[in-house]
Coordinates of C-alpha atoms and ligand atoms in Angstrom, one line a residue:
M1 CA -20.0 17.0 -15.3
N2 CA -17.6 17.8 -12.4
I3 CA -17.1 15.9 -9.2
D4 CA -17.8 17.7 -5.9
S5 CA -14.3 18.7 -4.7
A6 CA -15.4 19.7 -1.2
R7 CA -17.2 16.3 -0.8
L8 CA -14.1 14.4 -2.0
T9 CA -11.8 16.4 0.4
A10 CA -14.2 15.7 3.3
S11 CA -14.2 12.0 2.5
L12 CA -10.4 11.8 2.4
D13 CA -10.2 13.7 5.7
A14 CA -12.9 11.5 7.3
L15 CA -11.1 8.2 6.3
G16 CA -7.8 9.8 7.3
R17 CA -9.0 10.2 10.9
L18 CA -9.4 6.4 11.2
G19 CA -6.1 5.0 12.3
A20 CA -4.7 8.5 12.9
Y21 CA -1.6 8.8 15.0
T22 CA 0.7 11.6 16.0
D23 CA 4.1 11.0 14.3
E24 CA 6.8 10.8 17.0
L25 CA 9.4 12.5 14.9
S26 CA 7.5 15.3 13.2
G27 CA 4.6 15.8 15.5
L28 CA 2.4 15.6 12.3
Q29 CA -0.9 13.6 12.3
G30 CA -0.3 10.5 10.2
V31 CA -2.2 7.4 9.3
R32 CA -1.5 3.9 10.6
R33 CA -3.8 1.3 9.1
L34 CA -1.7 -1.8 8.6
A35 CA -3.5 -4.5 6.7
F36 CA -6.1 -6.4 8.8
S37 CA -5.4 -4.4 11.9
K38 CA -8.2 -3.1 14.1
E39 CA -7.7 0.3 12.4
D40 CA -7.9 -1.2 9.0
G41 CA -11.1 -2.9 10.1
E42 CA -12.5 0.5 11.1
G43 CA -11.4 2.0 7.8
R44 CA -13.0 -0.8 5.9
R45 CA -16.3 -0.6 7.7
H46 CA -16.3 3.2 7.1
V47 CA -15.8 2.8 3.3
V48 CA -18.3 -0.1 3.1
A49 CA -20.9 2.2 4.7
E50 CA -20.0 4.9 2.2
M51 CA -20.4 2.4 -0.6
K52 CA -23.9 1.4 0.6
A53 CA -24.9 5.0 1.2
A54 CA -24.1 5.6 -2.5
G55 CA -26.4 2.8 -3.5
L56 CA -23.7 0.2 -4.3
E57 CA -24.2 -3.5 -3.8
V58 CA -21.2 -4.7 -1.7
T59 CA -19.4 -8.0 -1.8
I60 CA -16.4 -9.2 0.2
D61 CA -14.2 -12.0 -1.1
R62 CA -12.2 -14.6 0.7
I63 CA -9.0 -12.5 0.9
G64 CA -11.0 -9.4 2.1
N65 CA -11.1 -7.6 -1.2
V66 CA -14.3 -5.4 -1.3
Y67 CA -16.3 -4.6 -4.4
G68 CA -19.1 -2.1 -4.5
R69 CA -21.2 -2.5 -7.7
R70 CA -23.5 0.1 -9.4
R71 CA -26.0 -1.3 -11.8
G72 CA -25.7 -0.5 -15.5
R73 CA -28.4 0.0 -18.1
D74 CA -27.1 -3.2 -19.7
D75 CA -26.5 -4.9 -16.4
G76 CA -25.2 -8.1 -18.0
A77 CA -22.3 -6.3 -19.7
K78 CA -18.8 -6.6 -18.2
P79 CA -18.3 -3.8 -15.6
V80 CA -15.8 -1.0 -15.6
M81 CA -13.8 -1.1 -12.3
A82 CA -11.9 1.6 -10.4
G83 CA -10.3 1.5 -7.0
S84 CA -7.1 1.0 -5.1
H85 CA -6.3 0.2 -1.5
I86 CA -7.0 1.7 2.0
D87 CA -4.5 -0.2 4.0
S88 CA -1.4 1.9 4.7
V89 CA 2.2 1.6 5.9
A90 CA 2.8 2.5 9.6
T91 CA 3.8 6.1 8.8
A92 CA 1.4 7.0 6.1
G93 CA -0.5 10.1 4.9
R94 CA -4.2 10.1 4.0
F95 CA -3.9 10.0 0.2
D96 CA -1.9 6.8 -0.8
G97 CA -4.5 4.4 -2.1
C98 CA -7.4 6.2 -0.5
L99 CA -7.6 8.8 -3.3
G100 CA -8.3 6.0 -5.8
V101 CA -11.0 4.3 -3.7
L102 CA -12.7 7.5 -2.5
G103 CA -12.2 9.1 -5.9
A104 CA -14.1 6.2 -7.6
L105 CA -16.8 6.6 -4.9
E106 CA -17.0 10.3 -5.7
V107 CA -17.5 9.5 -9.4
V108 CA -20.5 7.3 -8.3
K109 CA -21.9 10.0 -6.2
T110 CA -21.5 12.5 -9.0
L111 CA -23.4 10.2 -11.4
N112 CA -26.1 9.6 -8.8
D113 CA -26.6 13.4 -8.4
A114 CA -26.8 13.7 -12.2
K115 CA -29.1 10.7 -12.4
V116 CA -26.9 9.2 -15.0
T117 CA -26.8 5.4 -15.4
T118 CA -24.0 4.2 -17.6
R119 CA -24.4 1.3 -20.0
R120 CA -22.0 -0.9 -18.2
P121 CA -22.1 -1.5 -14.4
L122 CA -19.4 0.3 -12.4
V123 CA -17.5 -1.3 -9.6
V124 CA -15.6 0.5 -6.9
A125 CA -12.9 -1.8 -5.4
F126 CA -10.4 -1.8 -2.6
F127 CA -7.9 -4.6 -2.4
S128 CA -6.3 -6.1 0.7
E129 CA -2.7 -5.6 1.9
E130 CA -1.5 -3.6 -1.1
E131 CA 1.4 -2.3 0.9
G132 CA 2.9 -5.6 2.0
A133 CA 4.1 -3.7 5.0
R134 CA 2.7 -6.2 7.5
F135 CA 2.6 -9.6 5.8
G136 CA 5.6 -9.0 3.6
T137 CA 4.2 -9.3 0.0
D138 CA 2.8 -6.3 -1.8
M139 CA -0.4 -6.2 -3.8
L140 CA -1.5 -9.3 -1.9
G141 CA -5.3 -9.0 -2.4
S142 CA -5.2 -8.0 -6.1
A143 CA -2.5 -10.7 -6.8
V144 CA -4.9 -13.3 -5.4
A145 CA -7.8 -11.8 -7.3
V146 CA -6.0 -12.3 -10.6
G147 CA -4.5 -15.7 -9.7
R148 CA -0.8 -14.7 -9.3
I149 CA -0.8 -15.7 -5.6
P150 CA -2.9 -18.8 -4.5
L151 CA -5.4 -18.0 -1.8
E152 CA -4.1 -20.7 0.6
R153 CA -0.6 -19.2 0.3
A154 CA -1.9 -15.8 1.0
W155 CA -4.0 -17.0 4.0
G156 CA -0.8 -18.7 5.4
L157 CA 1.4 -15.6 5.4
S158 CA 2.3 -14.3 8.9
D159 CA 3.4 -11.0 10.3
A160 CA 6.5 -10.3 12.6
D161 CA 4.4 -11.5 15.6
G162 CA 3.5 -14.8 13.8
K163 CA -0.2 -13.8 13.3
L164 CA -1.7 -15.3 10.2
V165 CA -3.6 -13.5 7.4
K166 CA -6.7 -15.7 7.6
A167 CA -7.0 -15.3 11.4
E168 CA -6.5 -11.5 11.2
L169 CA -9.0 -11.2 8.4
E170 CA -11.5 -13.2 10.5
A171 CA -10.8 -11.0 13.5
I172 CA -11.8 -7.8 11.7
G173 CA -14.8 -9.5 10.1
F174 CA -13.6 -9.3 6.6
L175 CA -13.0 -13.0 5.7
G176 CA -15.7 -12.8 3.0
A177 CA -17.5 -15.6 1.3
A178 CA -17.2 -14.5 -2.3
D179 CA -14.8 -16.3 -4.7
E180 CA -11.5 -14.5 -4.6
R181 CA -10.8 -15.0 -8.3
L182 CA -12.1 -11.9 -10.1
A183 CA -14.0 -12.2 -13.4
A184 CA -12.2 -9.9 -15.9
P185 CA -13.8 -6.5 -15.9
H186 CA -14.1 -4.5 -19.2
A187 CA -11.4 -2.2 -18.0
Y188 CA -9.8 -1.0 -14.7
V189 CA -8.6 2.6 -13.9
E190 CA -6.8 3.7 -10.8
C191 CA -6.2 7.3 -9.6
H192 CA -3.2 7.5 -7.3
I193 CA -0.8 10.1 -6.0
E194 CA 2.6 10.0 -7.8
Q195 CA 4.4 9.6 -4.5
G196 CA 7.4 11.3 -6.1
P197 CA 8.7 14.7 -7.1
M198 CA 8.5 14.7 -10.9
L199 CA 5.0 16.2 -11.7
R200 CA 5.1 18.9 -9.0
A201 CA 8.7 19.9 -10.0
A202 CA 7.7 20.3 -13.6
N203 CA 4.5 22.1 -12.6
I204 CA 2.4 19.4 -14.5
D205 CA -1.2 18.9 -13.4
L206 CA -1.5 15.1 -14.0
G207 CA 0.5 12.0 -14.9
V208 CA -0.5 9.5 -17.6
V209 CA 1.1 6.4 -16.2
T210 CA 2.7 4.2 -18.8
G211 CA 3.5 1.3 -16.5
V212 CA 5.3 0.1 -13.3
Q213 CA 8.9 -0.8 -12.8
A214 CA 10.1 -4.2 -11.8
I215 CA 10.2 -4.9 -8.0
C216 CA 12.1 -7.5 -5.9
W217 CA 12.0 -7.9 -2.1
H218 CA 14.2 -10.1 0.0
E219 CA 13.9 -11.0 3.7
L220 CA 17.3 -11.9 5.2
I221 CA 17.7 -13.9 8.4
I222 CA 21.3 -13.4 9.5
T223 CA 22.4 -15.6 12.3
G224 CA 25.6 -15.3 14.3
R225 CA 26.6 -15.9 17.9
S226 CA 25.4 -13.8 20.8
A227 CA 28.2 -12.7 23.2
H228 CA 29.2 -10.2 25.8
A229 CA 30.1 -6.9 24.2
G230 CA 32.9 -6.2 26.6
T231 CA 34.7 -9.5 27.2
T232 CA 34.5 -11.1 23.7
P233 CA 37.6 -10.3 21.6
M234 CA 36.7 -9.1 18.1
S235 CA 38.5 -12.1 16.6
L236 CA 36.1 -14.5 18.3
R237 CA 32.9 -12.8 17.1
A238 CA 30.3 -13.9 14.5
D239 CA 28.4 -10.6 14.5
P240 CA 25.2 -10.6 12.2
G241 CA 25.0 -6.8 12.8
V242 CA 28.3 -6.3 10.9
A243 CA 27.0 -8.6 8.1
A244 CA 23.8 -6.5 7.9
S245 CA 25.8 -3.3 7.6
R246 CA 27.8 -4.8 4.8
V247 CA 24.6 -5.7 2.9
Q248 CA 23.5 -2.1 3.3
L249 CA 26.8 -0.8 1.8
L250 CA 26.6 -3.5 -0.9
L251 CA 23.2 -2.0 -2.0
R252 CA 24.8 1.4 -2.4
D253 CA 27.7 -0.2 -4.3
L254 CA 25.3 -1.9 -6.7
V255 CA 23.5 1.4 -7.4
N256 CA 26.7 3.3 -7.9
C257 CA 28.8 0.7 -9.8
G258 CA 27.3 1.6 -13.2
R259 CA 26.8 -2.1 -14.2
F260 CA 23.0 -1.7 -13.8
G261 CA 22.7 1.8 -15.3
A262 CA 21.5 4.8 -13.3
D263 CA 18.0 3.7 -12.5
L264 CA 18.5 0.9 -9.9
R265 CA 16.9 1.8 -6.6
A266 CA 17.8 -0.2 -3.5
T267 CA 16.6 0.1 0.1
M268 CA 17.1 -1.7 3.4
G269 CA 13.9 -0.7 5.1
V270 CA 13.9 -3.2 8.1
T271 CA 16.7 -4.2 10.4
R272 CA 15.6 -5.9 13.6
F273 CA 18.4 -6.9 16.0
F274 CA 17.9 -9.7 18.5
P275 CA 18.2 -9.4 21.4
G276 CA 18.8 -5.7 20.6
L277 CA 20.7 -4.7 23.8
V278 CA 23.5 -2.2 24.1
N279 CA 26.0 -4.6 25.7
V280 CA 25.1 -7.8 23.7
V281 CA 26.6 -8.8 20.4
P282 CA 23.4 -9.8 18.5
N283 CA 22.7 -13.4 17.6
R284 CA 20.2 -12.7 14.9
V285 CA 19.3 -9.8 12.5
V286 CA 16.2 -9.8 10.4
A287 CA 16.6 -7.4 7.5
T288 CA 14.7 -6.6 4.3
V289 CA 16.0 -5.6 0.8
D290 CA 13.9 -3.7 -1.8
I291 CA 15.5 -3.4 -5.2
R292 CA 13.7 -1.9 -8.3
H293 CA 14.5 -1.1 -11.9
P294 CA 12.5 -0.2 -15.0
D295 CA 13.9 -3.2 -16.8
D296 CA 13.3 -6.7 -15.4
G297 CA 16.3 -8.1 -17.1
V298 CA 18.6 -5.6 -15.3
L299 CA 16.9 -6.2 -12.0
R300 CA 17.4 -10.0 -12.4
R301 CA 21.1 -9.4 -13.0
A302 CA 21.3 -7.2 -9.9
E303 CA 19.5 -9.7 -7.8
A304 CA 21.8 -12.5 -8.9
E305 CA 24.9 -10.4 -7.9
L306 CA 23.3 -9.6 -4.6
V307 CA 22.7 -13.2 -3.7
E308 CA 26.3 -14.1 -4.6
E309 CA 27.6 -11.3 -2.3
Y310 CA 25.4 -12.5 0.5
E311 CA 27.4 -15.8 0.5
Q312 CA 30.7 -13.9 0.5
I313 CA 29.6 -11.7 3.4
A314 CA 28.4 -14.7 5.3
A315 CA 31.7 -16.5 4.9
D316 CA 33.8 -13.4 5.8
E317 CA 31.7 -12.7 8.9
K318 CA 31.3 -16.4 10.0
V319 CA 27.5 -16.0 10.0
T320 CA 24.7 -17.6 8.0
I321 CA 22.5 -15.6 5.8
V322 CA 19.2 -17.2 4.8
H323 CA 17.4 -15.1 2.2
R324 CA 13.8 -15.5 0.9
Q325 CA 12.3 -13.6 -2.1
T326 CA 9.1 -12.2 -0.6
A327 CA 7.9 -10.1 -3.5
R328 CA 8.8 -10.2 -7.2
T329 CA 6.9 -8.4 -10.0
P330 CA 8.2 -7.7 -13.5
D331 CA 8.0 -4.3 -15.2
I332 CA 4.6 -4.0 -16.9
A333 CA 3.2 -1.6 -19.5
F334 CA -0.3 -0.3 -19.2
S335 CA -2.9 -0.3 -21.9
T336 CA -2.2 2.4 -24.5
K337 CA -6.0 2.7 -25.0
V338 CA -6.5 3.7 -21.4
Q339 CA -3.4 5.9 -21.4
D340 CA -4.8 7.8 -24.4
L341 CA -8.3 8.1 -22.8
V342 CA -6.6 9.6 -19.7
A343 CA -4.5 12.0 -21.9
G344 CA -7.5 13.0 -24.0
A345 CA -9.7 13.7 -20.9
A346 CA -6.9 15.7 -19.3
S347 CA -6.4 17.9 -22.4
A348 CA -10.1 18.3 -22.8
R349 CA -10.1 19.8 -19.3
G350 CA -7.1 22.0 -20.2
L351 CA -4.8 20.1 -17.8
S352 CA -1.1 19.8 -18.5
M353 CA 0.1 16.2 -18.4
Q354 CA 3.2 14.0 -19.0
R355 CA 3.6 10.2 -19.4
I356 CA 5.4 8.7 -16.4
V357 CA 6.6 5.3 -15.3
S358 CA 5.5 4.4 -11.7
G359 CA 8.3 3.9 -9.2
A360 CA 5.8 2.4 -6.8
G361 CA 3.9 -0.8 -7.2
H362 CA 0.1 -0.6 -7.5
D363 CA -3.0 -2.9 -7.7
C364 CA -3.4 -1.7 -11.3
Q365 CA -0.4 -3.8 -12.3
E366 CA -2.2 -6.9 -11.2
L367 CA -5.5 -6.0 -12.8
A368 CA -3.6 -5.3 -16.0
R369 CA -3.2 -9.1 -16.3
L370 CA -7.0 -9.4 -16.6
C371 CA -8.1 -6.4 -18.7
P372 CA -7.0 -3.1 -20.2
A373 CA -5.9 -1.1 -17.2
G374 CA -4.3 2.3 -16.6
M375 CA -3.5 4.9 -13.9
I376 CA -3.9 8.6 -13.4
F377 CA -1.2 10.2 -11.2
V378 CA -1.8 13.3 -9.1
P379 CA 1.1 15.5 -8.0
G380 CA 2.1 15.9 -4.4
E381 CA 3.5 18.8 -2.4
Y382 CA 6.8 18.7 -0.5
D383 CA 8.6 16.8 -3.4
G384 CA 5.6 14.4 -3.5
I385 CA 6.8 12.8 -0.3
S386 CA 4.8 9.6 0.6
H387 CA 4.8 6.8 3.1
N388 CA 5.2 9.8 5.4
P389 CA 2.6 11.9 7.3
R390 CA 3.8 15.0 5.3
E391 CA 2.1 13.4 2.2
L392 CA -0.2 16.1 0.7
S393 CA -2.0 16.6 -2.5
T394 CA -4.1 19.8 -2.7
P395 CA -7.9 19.7 -3.2
K396 CA -7.4 21.0 -6.7
Q397 CA -4.8 18.3 -7.5
C398 CA -7.1 15.6 -6.2
A399 CA -10.1 17.1 -8.0
D400 CA -8.3 17.3 -11.3
G401 CA -7.3 13.6 -11.1
V402 CA -10.8 12.5 -10.1
N403 CA -12.5 14.6 -12.8
V404 CA -10.3 12.8 -15.3
L405 CA -11.3 9.5 -13.7
L406 CA -14.9 10.5 -14.1
D407 CA -14.4 11.2 -17.8
V408 CA -12.5 8.0 -18.5
L409 CA -14.8 5.7 -16.6
T410 CA -17.9 7.1 -18.2
T411 CA -16.4 6.8 -21.7
L412 CA -15.3 3.2 -21.0
A413 CA -18.7 2.4 -19.5
E414 CA -20.5 3.4 -22.7
E415 CA -18.3 1.2 -24.9
E416 CA -20.2 -1.5 -26.9
G417 CA -19.5 -5.2 -26.6
P418 CA -19.9 -8.0 -23.9
Ligands
LIG501 O1 6.0 -0.5 -2.3 C1 5.3 0.1 -3.1 O2 5.8 0.4 -4.2 C2 3.8 0.4 -2.9 O3 3.7 1.5 -2.0 N1 3.1 -0.8 -2.3
LIG502 MN1 -0.5 3.0 -2.9
LIG503 MN1 2.0 2.8 -0.6

């Protein structure tokens, strides 16, 4: 059996038109479907309609996770699940997350066409706020589903405008009634773009993902004293903008110092100056820090040093720095059984592959707490750029990944046992 590549491509394009925007810098058409925004609601309704059209029974839980279930011959057996997310960052392409959801849906359509009913039920899932780009914590929906984040805490998270998760979910009609805690599936498989350069540069067709690196996010509230930019002597200033710049340079020093090896990655993705006027020394800067490393112990050491330096910078610049850890996940290894199924399916299809650690966080790392879980990576063009409208995986790259997803899901769905 092979999936219908043209149908998959058409479904990616159709979803990619919801929340489409023209990127100010590049002029390219990107996707902007921040979690629980109006655009996310449109995308969600579109995919739910696709699920129902494919004969799936759809349930929505209390954090907005959506599950489309296909009956199995032995309908009481634990289901095999596949999915990802359809929320996006503000400057996204049309593949991040969507390939895993629409790819799983394409597997269902292919089985429908072939009139194949697997022993185990199949579930196609998309999880809420995987990006964390709006409410500040990544993998929010899947973390609630597996019990890492309590529902009440998730509902109480707010965005930069003070809007709360629960109210925003309600506003788009996806505050579901189903229990948010997911019963452990038999297995979970996620097809996703690599979002990096490695597979494409090595001309490899497919990545067998061995796990995900450790991730830590901080939000910094740096408070100083607003003043006139012209009349205030430098010696009298308490400028949070200078402190934020020193944190930015500190991140680069931590990466280059050698104490944390060569694989530490550090990013200051957000700096919001208040009042943000050309002739006013800011009184407050909100900034974010994203640090990652394949080894959780090394990341912990780097974070401890970072926090120490925050204090030193605050003292030097006569400001206060209040930091809050907003996301923290350890490195995690995926099921070797699922990895080997992915590798076996790829080689049976004559596809080249390599084992690869994911630099990005994924819902799969949460599901891996519940059941054997694994991922299939698809290469991307333009150095695999992602979180950018230039994100592109070709129809063949996508079809290769989803055909392997088809093979792995159908194998898992025939496995004996509860
Ligand atoms: O940030 C990440 O790694 C993922 O894109 N949520
Ligand atoms: Mn993703
Ligand atoms: Mn992403």
